[in-house]
Amino acid sequence: MELTGAEIVCESLLKEGADVVFGLPGGAVLPLYGALSSYPGIRHILVRHEQAAAMAADGYSRATGKVGVCVATSGPGATNLVTGIAAAQMDSVAMVAITGQVPRPAIGRDAFQETDVTGVTLPITKHNMLVMDVKDVAQAIHDAFHIARTGRPGPVLVDIPRDVLLGEKTEFVWPTTTKLPGYKVPGEAPESQVAAAAELINKAERPLIMAGHGVLISHAYGLMTELAEKAQVPVITTLLGISSIPSDHELNLGMSGMHGMAYANIAIDEADLIIGLGMRFDDRVTGRISDFAPNAKIIHVDIDDSEVDKNVKTTVGLVGDLKAVLGQMLPKVEANVHIDWLRHIEELKIQHPSHLVRDSNELLPQYVLQRLTEVTQGRGIVVTGVGQHQMWAAQHCKFTEPNTFITSGGLGTMGFEVPAALGAQVGRPDSVVWSVCGDGGFQMTMCDIATAVESGADVKFAILNNTSLGMVHQLQDIFFEKDYVASEYTANPDFVKIAEAYGIRGIRVTQQDQVVNAVQQAMETAGPVIVDFMVKEDEIVYPFIPSGQSVKEMLEEPAPGEPSSKSSSKRSSTGRS
Amino acid sequence: MAQTNHTEQHTLIALVEDKPGVLTRVASMFRRRGFNIASLAVGNSEQPGLSRMTFVVNGDDYTVGQVAKQLDKLIDVIEVSDITKESIVTRELALLKVTTTPMTRGEIIQIVNLFRANIIDVGSESMVIEITGEQDKTNALNALLQPFGIIEMHRTGVVAMVRGQANGLATGYAGRCNGSVHN
């Protein structure tokens, strides 16, 4: 049967197993919406801003391991996707974005709502394409999904002119293969290199695994834990590697880097071997590169050849799928105990207890997160925005299952927490999804609370409300002589009333003894809930290795009674509701 | 990352899909990663639907290794090879428009003949010279003609080919640089 381009898009989405799309219609993409109504197998979730469509697709993808799909119209619709696409690119998230384009005869004439979106997204997509013939639509969608989900995942944008969606019909033929002669997906690594890596592990006295997002993407968590246990190698996770090993696993040292655990950073400094798995030695992880792991040889396993030797010089670089490579490596790695090394790390934990929260009568944000994670018992999904609350969540939330911590790492996108949590909840409807928000980021995307309500996405929003852009405030505190320009909100809305306005429950928490009850209440309430935690202002995220510095310059939380690294704040407490 | 290697000129060749936007993708990658292209030549290859690109890139081994990997990562790029250390032939075509007077014309023609270059247009006060060869040869001719006054120069950029049976790619970048062991 002959189909329109729009119908072919829908057929192709179903072939690729995409049963949920997040989007917002407009003129150029409207033919696709016209076809959608005939495809009940595809659930369309209408967002309030296209930014949310991209970020929801991102959260959906990370929570499910499937390709997240978002749809927008030409021009402003497409450009509104850009931040979400860039975030997906930085964090290697499988996403397909489908955008309408002005009709072919209008392209290049600055037509109404025309933007060269393949040009705009060229540097922030894994690949993109403009489909100029209805006969190419099926192949384009097939190739897009293949590129998005295989190898190092990433976003792929498919731009389709209106008259390709709704014009000449053609026979729908689902392609049997991709047409991508230049696209290679690594599998196993060369045996000789794997052997060289195993030999380094067997000889190491102070080895450390650094686990990144690739461990989760490649489903390599089981094999990684097996490797760690067999050779008794402690595991450090990057921000995106969190949940690749259970938080309470005795070999899990938590996150390292700029706001990582002090003992994890010191361990890296002392290690004689770093085994980087599916991570990219990003500057937030390494600090000053010349001082990173100065005593260590480095094994780096990544599926993206261009990551190996990019930031740090490796001793052995293995290009391949992490699960496959660990499968090759495990039999070659000898059982070991590393008693002295593990005992030393236990001592470091006692000397540098960065995972503990100090006693205080005030409502500390860290305290809130510790109680929250106790109530959920580390089950369910935590999604965060970007800033202080994100770092505290990374430090204090506990995880028992893979793919349960979803955060914008590489791009650091504020506002991610609302739509990404919505997407995660849509993808995993049986999971409890907590969106840990900053009051800054929440206000960037809170319009899509409406989307959560409409789509029945039962997200619980925990706003750690310090009436400021906390991380900016912290940087001004330490590096800009407490010149808090443009980082304090004096007229935040009442988030409980915001909740009520959206027809959902809102709970305000101002004291420690209300925290557990509020979290339980939120989880017992059907539908989305906003809990507004009025946390202590001016709290600093410790430990802190300032940008471009090393573990030697790490600031740790002063012990009680010790002079704080900062003096009393000059800010007022206006803006509290 | 310590960059201890000295900077030198590398020649890379790539086989790419002949699609709209490929040149933009390649150029955009060079720009956003901060790599400099000394010269770039692109044209049809022996295979329909595929183009061949020759890049001359200045950089140390680390930088050029990154260039090759980032190029190879582009979906439309089928294969990349750094052929600098291979036995290769390279050619570039250049057109030079030189100021002439009745007094200088003879001397210029002598120089052109010495270089086995061709005069392809002669006017009353200028002539256009075509030269094909390695870049050094064009540089030398350019230097000798400078005193007469060069009105315009247009160089195509280098195209390169590995000598012998190999096509420069089958055992090229993808075959050699997949992972690494440094002792």
XYZ file of N, CA and C in Angstrom, chain B residues 51-182:
396
model
N 33.695 10.253 -2.329
C 34.708 11.261 -2.633
C 35.961 10.973 -1.829
N 37.047 11.522 -2.309
C 38.303 11.397 -1.594
C 38.728 12.784 -1.120
N 39.180 12.858 0.110
C 39.690 14.123 0.634
C 41.155 13.942 1.011
N 41.945 14.959 0.734
C 43.315 14.968 1.230
C 43.468 16.171 2.155
N 43.933 15.920 3.362
C 44.165 16.992 4.325
C 45.658 17.117 4.583
N 46.124 18.336 4.647
C 47.449 18.569 5.220
C 47.222 19.296 6.533
N 47.725 18.695 7.599
C 47.464 19.202 8.950
C 48.792 19.407 9.664
N 48.949 20.551 10.294
C 50.140 20.785 11.099
C 49.843 20.414 12.543
N 50.701 19.608 13.120
C 50.487 19.265 14.527
C 51.422 18.161 14.959
N 51.446 17.921 16.271
C 52.247 16.804 16.763
C 51.443 15.505 16.587
N 52.068 14.395 16.934
C 51.419 13.104 16.701
C 50.095 13.002 17.460
N 50.064 13.557 18.690
C 48.837 13.514 19.485
C 47.706 14.240 18.769
N 47.983 15.464 18.338
C 46.945 16.272 17.701
C 46.452 15.610 16.423
N 47.389 15.149 15.622
C 46.987 14.564 14.348
C 46.261 13.235 14.573
N 46.671 12.506 15.605
C 45.942 11.285 15.973
C 44.501 11.603 16.334
N 44.310 12.690 17.081
C 42.960 13.127 17.438
C 42.175 13.534 16.190
N 42.833 14.253 15.284
C 42.166 14.650 14.041
C 41.653 13.407 13.313
N 42.524 12.409 13.199
C 42.146 11.193 12.465
C 40.976 10.492 13.150
N 41.035 10.401 14.490
C 39.954 9.720 15.213
C 38.641 10.479 15.102
N 38.720 11.797 15.224
C 37.492 12.590 15.142
C 36.908 12.554 13.738
N 37.772 12.528 12.733
C 37.283 12.401 11.352
C 36.585 11.067 11.172
N 37.235 10.024 11.672
C 36.705 8.679 11.491
C 35.357 8.520 12.195
N 35.143 9.316 13.252
C 33.904 9.237 14.021
C 32.715 9.801 13.234
N 32.977 10.678 12.278
C 31.881 11.238 11.486
C 31.246 10.106 10.672
N 29.926 10.059 10.719
C 29.213 8.937 10.097
C 29.483 8.875 8.585
N 29.587 10.033 7.952
C 29.764 10.057 6.489
C 31.195 9.755 6.052
N 32.094 9.694 7.011
C 33.490 9.391 6.675
C 33.682 7.884 6.752
N 34.094 7.294 5.644
C 34.178 5.836 5.590
C 35.506 5.339 6.134
N 36.562 6.007 5.770
C 37.869 5.572 6.270
C 38.845 6.738 6.236
N 39.750 6.736 7.182
C 40.762 7.796 7.273
C 42.120 7.137 7.409
N 43.118 7.737 6.797
C 44.458 7.196 6.950
C 45.470 8.328 6.996
N 46.377 8.240 7.968
C 47.503 9.171 8.015
C 48.614 8.523 7.200
N 48.877 9.084 6.012
C 49.833 8.436 5.100
C 51.187 9.143 5.112
N 51.385 9.996 6.118
C 52.615 10.796 6.166
C 53.867 9.925 6.066
N 53.843 8.799 6.782
C 55.057 7.975 6.854
C 55.099 6.902 5.767
N 54.073 6.895 4.904
C 54.067 5.939 3.796
C 54.891 6.526 2.646
N 55.129 5.670 1.659
C 55.747 6.160 0.429
C 54.630 6.728 -0.437
N 54.626 8.043 -0.591
C 53.483 8.666 -1.265
C 53.930 9.629 -2.362
N 53.024 9.894 -3.274
C 53.218 11.005 -4.222
C 52.168 12.069 -3.876
N 52.606 13.317 -3.949
C 51.669 14.407 -3.684
C 51.762 15.423 -4.816
N 50.660 16.000 -5.173
C 50.645 17.034 -6.214
C 49.665 18.128 -5.829
N 50.039 19.320 -6.270
C 49.152 20.457 -6.093
C 49.201 21.270 -7.375
N 48.073 21.818 -7.748
C 48.054 22.702 -8.907
C 47.888 24.130 -8.410
N 48.634 25.037 -9.038
C 48.494 26.443 -8.651
C 48.458 27.318 -9.903
N 47.683 28.365 -9.825
C 47.681 29.395 -10.868
C 48.266 30.663 -10.270
N 49.215 31.262 -10.981
C 49.810 32.517 -10.522
C 49.663 33.572 -11.600
N 49.133 34.723 -11.247
C 49.051 35.840 -12.184
C 50.151 36.832 -11.816
N 51.068 37.058 -12.783
C 52.271 37.856 -12.502
C 52.252 39.116 -13.346
N 52.699 40.205 -12.764
C 52.833 41.454 -13.504
C 53.997 41.329 -14.499
N 53.753 41.727 -15.704
C 54.850 41.678 -16.693
C 55.022 43.048 -17.333
N 56.245 43.295 -17.789
C 56.528 44.456 -18.646
C 57.341 43.893 -19.810
N 57.488 44.635 -20.873
C 58.321 44.137 -21.986
C 59.724 43.770 -21.513
N 60.201 44.454 -20.451
C 61.538 44.174 -19.934
C 61.603 42.846 -19.179
N 60.539 42.486 -18.462
C 60.611 41.312 -17.571
C 60.064 40.048 -18.210
N 59.320 40.207 -19.278
C 58.586 39.046 -19.814
C 59.522 37.882 -20.136
N 60.628 38.194 -20.757
C 61.561 37.142 -21.160
C 62.107 36.381 -19.970
N 62.464 37.116 -18.936
C 63.044 36.479 -17.750
C 62.018 35.564 -17.071
N 60.775 36.047 -17.041
C 59.721 35.236 -16.417
C 59.515 33.943 -17.199
N 59.500 34.066 -18.530
C 59.314 32.857 -19.359
C 60.441 31.862 -19.102
N 61.645 32.356 -18.917
C 62.781 31.468 -18.608
C 62.553 30.717 -17.295
N 62.118 31.473 -16.300
C 61.872 30.836 -14.987
C 60.772 29.775 -15.110
N 59.704 30.146 -15.825
C 58.585 29.213 -16.003
C 59.064 27.929 -16.674
N 59.903 28.084 -17.680
C 60.405 26.899 -18.381
C 61.273 26.038 -17.483
N 62.087 26.705 -16.661
C 62.935 25.951 -15.730
C 62.105 25.070 -14.813
N 60.943 25.565 -14.438
C 60.065 24.825 -13.521
C 59.125 23.869 -14.250
N 59.239 23.799 -15.533
C 58.329 23.008 -16.370
C 56.875 23.401 -16.072
N 56.681 24.677 -15.808
C 55.330 25.194 -15.633
C 54.819 25.674 -16.994
N 53.553 26.030 -17.057
C 52.976 26.464 -18.334
C 52.431 27.873 -18.231
N 52.585 28.601 -19.323
C 51.927 29.901 -19.391
C 50.610 29.676 -20.112
N 49.527 29.986 -19.449
C 48.239 29.654 -20.051
C 47.458 30.889 -20.473
N 47.966 32.066 -20.126
C 47.317 33.283 -20.620
C 48.353 34.399 -20.584
N 48.372 35.191 -21.651
C 49.314 36.303 -21.703
C 48.546 37.571 -22.031
N 48.707 38.573 -21.219
C 48.106 39.877 -21.492
C 49.210 40.893 -21.675
N 48.830 42.135 -21.879
C 49.854 43.138 -22.145
C 50.656 43.452 -20.882
N 50.025 43.323 -19.709
C 50.744 43.679 -18.491
C 50.768 42.551 -17.455
N 50.310 41.365 -17.860
C 50.335 40.233 -16.920
C 50.312 38.920 -17.675
N 50.653 37.868 -17.010
C 50.440 36.526 -17.563
C 50.025 35.578 -16.442
N 49.323 34.511 -16.842
C 48.882 33.503 -15.867
C 49.710 32.243 -16.074
N 50.286 31.763 -14.988
C 51.167 30.598 -15.033
C 50.498 29.449 -14.271
N 50.569 28.287 -14.889
C 50.026 27.090 -14.238
C 51.193 26.212 -13.830
N 51.194 25.797 -12.579
C 52.264 24.892 -12.136
C 51.650 23.729 -11.370
N 52.185 22.544 -11.653
C 51.737 21.352 -10.930
C 52.956 20.709 -10.297
N 52.817 20.285 -9.036
C 53.949 19.616 -8.408
C 53.745 19.507 -6.930
N 54.823 19.188 -6.255
C 54.738 19.176 -4.804
C 54.704 20.619 -4.313
N 54.263 20.782 -3.074
C 54.081 22.155 -2.571
C 55.379 22.959 -2.591
N 56.496 22.296 -2.333
C 57.792 22.993 -2.303
C 58.103 23.653 -3.636
N 57.723 22.942 -4.711
C 58.016 23.454 -6.049
C 57.234 24.745 -6.290
N 55.963 24.733 -5.910
C 55.141 25.932 -6.070
C 55.675 27.069 -5.201
N 56.092 26.704 -3.986
C 56.660 27.716 -3.090
C 57.894 28.360 -3.713
N 58.736 27.520 -4.349
C 59.976 28.026 -4.935
C 59.676 28.950 -6.114
N 58.739 28.529 -6.956
C 58.381 29.372 -8.109
C 57.796 30.695 -7.623
N 56.952 30.585 -6.627
C 56.331 31.768 -6.050
C 57.401 32.739 -5.542
N 58.404 32.195 -4.872
C 59.462 33.044 -4.323
C 60.230 33.755 -5.436
N 60.498 32.998 -6.528
C 61.273 33.593 -7.622
C 60.477 34.661 -8.370
N 59.151 34.473 -8.396
C 58.332 35.424 -9.162
C 57.916 36.636 -8.322
N 58.064 36.528 -7.005
C 57.643 37.624 -6.115
C 58.182 38.988 -6.559
N 59.477 39.096 -6.901
C 60.013 40.426 -7.236
C 59.311 41.079 -8.428
N 58.707 40.248 -9.302
C 58.036 40.825 -10.481
C 56.645 41.357 -10.123
N 56.115 40.905 -9.017
C 54.782 41.344 -8.604
C 53.732 40.292 -8.909
N 53.283 39.594 -7.861
C 52.235 38.578 -8.058
C 50.889 39.222 -7.762
N 50.041 39.250 -8.764
C 48.729 39.892 -8.631
C 47.763 38.955 -7.917
N 47.881 37.665 -8.202
C 46.909 36.713 -7.681
C 47.535 35.322 -7.665
N 47.243 34.582 -6.623
C 47.675 33.185 -6.612
C 46.516 32.339 -6.125
N 46.304 31.211 -6.741
C 45.244 30.290 -6.313
C 45.818 28.882 -6.328
N 45.836 28.251 -5.135
C 46.373 26.884 -5.041
C 45.223 25.934 -4.715
N 45.274 24.760 -5.274
C 44.158 23.815 -5.087
C 44.247 23.062 -3.776
N 45.419 23.080 -3.151
C 45.635 22.173 -2.025
C 46.162 20.855 -2.560
N 46.815 20.134 -1.675
C 47.519 18.925 -2.087
C 46.551 17.760 -2.247
N 46.745 16.971 -3.302
C 46.147 15.640 -3.332
C 47.278 14.628 -3.217
N 47.011 13.528 -2.544
C 48.084 12.581 -2.253
C 47.641 11.168 -2.540
N 48.593 10.306 -2.819
C 48.313 8.905 -3.119
C 49.506 8.059 -2.675
N 49.190 6.884 -2.138
C 50.257 5.958 -1.744
C 50.750 5.244 -2.987
N 52.075 5.085 -3.094
C 52.632 4.376 -4.241
C 52.301 2.881 -4.169
N 52.373 2.207 -5.307
C 52.236 0.745 -5.326
C 50.785 0.304 -5.355
N 50.578 -0.948 -4.953
C 49.272 -1.584 -5.109
C 48.218 -1.046 -4.134
N 48.680 -0.621 -2.951
C 47.727 -0.259 -1.892
C 46.896 0.954 -2.287
N 45.676 1.015 -1.778
C 44.864 2.206 -2.018
C 44.943 3.178 -0.856
N 45.843 2.876 0.052
C 46.081 3.823 1.134
C 45.109 3.685 2.278
N 44.106 2.856 2.124
C 43.070 2.817 3.145
C 42.863 1.434 3.760
N 42.924 0.384 2.923
C 42.536 -0.940 3.413
C 43.267 -1.293 4.703
N 44.535 -0.915 4.798
C 45.269 -1.158 6.033
C 45.494 0.176 6.734
N 44.575 1.061 6.508
C 44.775 2.434 6.942
C 44.466 2.658 8.390
N 43.958 3.823 8.661
C 43.772 4.277 10.029
C 42.994 3.284 10.881
N 41.851 2.829 10.361
C 40.984 1.978 11.176
C 41.692 0.695 11.562
N 42.548 0.213 10.663
C 43.267 -1.023 10.940
C 44.371 -0.844 11.971
N 44.934 0.341 12.022
C 46.131 0.523 12.840
C 45.868 1.111 14.224
N 44.854 1.904 14.340
C 44.732 2.721 15.551
C 43.637 2.254 16.483
N 43.193 1.013 16.336
C 42.117 0.534 17.183
C 42.684 0.147 18.541
N 42.681 1.092 19.471
C 43.264 0.848 20.777
C 44.772 1.030 20.745
N 45.407 0.843 21.883
C 46.834 1.113 21.922
C 47.440 0.480 23.162
N 48.681 0.096 23.051
C 49.441 -0.333 24.223
C 50.737 0.460 24.217
N 50.976 1.243 25.223
C 52.211 2.028 25.322
C 53.053 1.444 26.447
